[in-house]
């Protein structure tokens, strides 16, 4: 590696800091740069570590021996970083603070640097990386120096143009002559060399090339900024250039101005709505041929003026760290009492050029999806528009009843007049976040009532319950669940019965029972409840049969003083469940 030395003292301070920031971005592609206009609070170029702490490179333009004013600036930046680190509400846990500038410290300055760390009770490690470090980065990334400090921007454009001329490619790569048979293997080395060449000089972007008889489909790829395909529409061949950002802030350092001219007459209402969403919220959009022309300044000479074809803009990812699960809470119009709540994990957010933000989420049950759009107001606040969607009904079938109930209760409470508020997981809701609900998400009252009863039966029996296909349940199954739940809650319920029941009683009681004629009896027994393919056994201290016949059973009891009988319901028979499971009583007949 050839050592590159830059005359840093004669370069404008802003340029020095920008070039060093680009060096650091190339060295750490996922680094986040904090601009001073946002109030850097001691943060400059931050790099997240595997343990979720951060290294902060504090970039200074100082390229000569430090004076007292410059020392005060350094101390102030370190103090701000310490304050932010110690703030319990801060998201930045610093483990290393690195003073980065094109000046190597003297022994005395290193002593001063250690002393200010002691004076400020610095809780993290600090380093000074000076001229040798910065020049080392300049040698590693000479194209950054060429682009930002030199006049060598034309080299990359020339290498791209080399690909447009096949004869030039032959001359560069030593390919076979025109009368030779060319096979794909012959292209391996020359194409690899050309791709390496075009990626040698651009400090902000890198390129890949696709060539073939068909135009490749437009797909989103990590770091992809743009793809442009050149070729005859009908016959090909097609050459596609993919442009990738080398690091997170590449488009800040080398913007890509884009102007799109819409052909309003060729746009459908759906096209217009999709375009507005793309402008406002950064949503993906596809424009068909004839509906637009565009001007775009792409690197490497790939820019287009009055370009036509198909344009596909992918979602504009904010690339911000995603927060953990968020509480979504519904409260009443005048009270902060929680009516229903769920937990939502949001996906990556997108931002439109108009400043709107959009993100989608899914609740912890996996049943409900959300889309939140935040539209900025002139005063710096946002108006929220929340859309919630429930999975199709059939997707609820088979889920645990308690899981389905949580989300159904939330849907049922999502009604105009109530308010939707948010808050961190396990913490109180943020009252300033409350938004009046404008739409009705739909009613699920009947299903909630049924599943609430089924959940009670499940809990009391200690048997798990899943959501059945409730549209195929019989009236008897619905009533069975409802009345069983009422009895379990301490009420009295009446239910038609059609199946026989076997009971174990004392033989002395069995001898007293009339055989073969209709009777009404009250006795202890187990009530078996069937719901689709699920069975729940409820032991009751008392259950009253209104019209049954009693028959002997061939079952034998291990207790010689007890036996079994069969109760067969007659037409119109009802049972009255008058004492719930677990109540006090005996097993004697009335």
CSV table of N, CA and C in Angstrom, one decimal, residues 541-542 579-580 582-586:
chain,number,residue,atom,x,y,z
A,541,UNK,N,-71.4,-31.3,41.9
A,541,UNK,CA,-72.0,-31.9,43.1
A,541,UNK,C,-73.4,-32.2,43.0
A,542,UNK,N,-74.2,-31.4,42.3
A,542,UNK,CA,-75.6,-31.7,42.0
A,542,UNK,C,-75.9,-31.4,40.6
A,579,UNK,N,-75.5,-26.6,41.2
A,579,UNK,CA,-74.4,-26.4,42.1
A,579,UNK,C,-73.1,-26.6,41.3
A,580,UNK,N,-72.3,-25.6,41.3
A,580,UNK,CA,-71.1,-25.6,40.5
A,580,UNK,C,-70.0,-26.6,41.0
A,582,UNK,N,-67.0,-28.1,42.6
A,582,UNK,CA,-66.2,-27.7,43.8
A,582,UNK,C,-67.0,-27.3,45.0
A,583,UNK,N,-68.4,-27.2,44.8
A,583,UNK,CA,-69.2,-26.7,45.9
A,583,UNK,C,-69.4,-27.8,46.9
A,584,UNK,N,-69.8,-27.4,48.1
A,584,UNK,CA,-70.0,-28.4,49.2
A,584,UNK,C,-71.3,-29.2,48.9
A,585,UNK,N,-71.3,-30.5,49.3
A,585,UNK,CA,-72.5,-31.3,49.2
A,585,UNK,C,-72.2,-32.7,49.4
A,586,UNK,N,-73.3,-33.6,49.3
A,586,UNK,CA,-73.0,-35.0,49.4
A,586,UNK,C,-73.5,-35.7,48.2
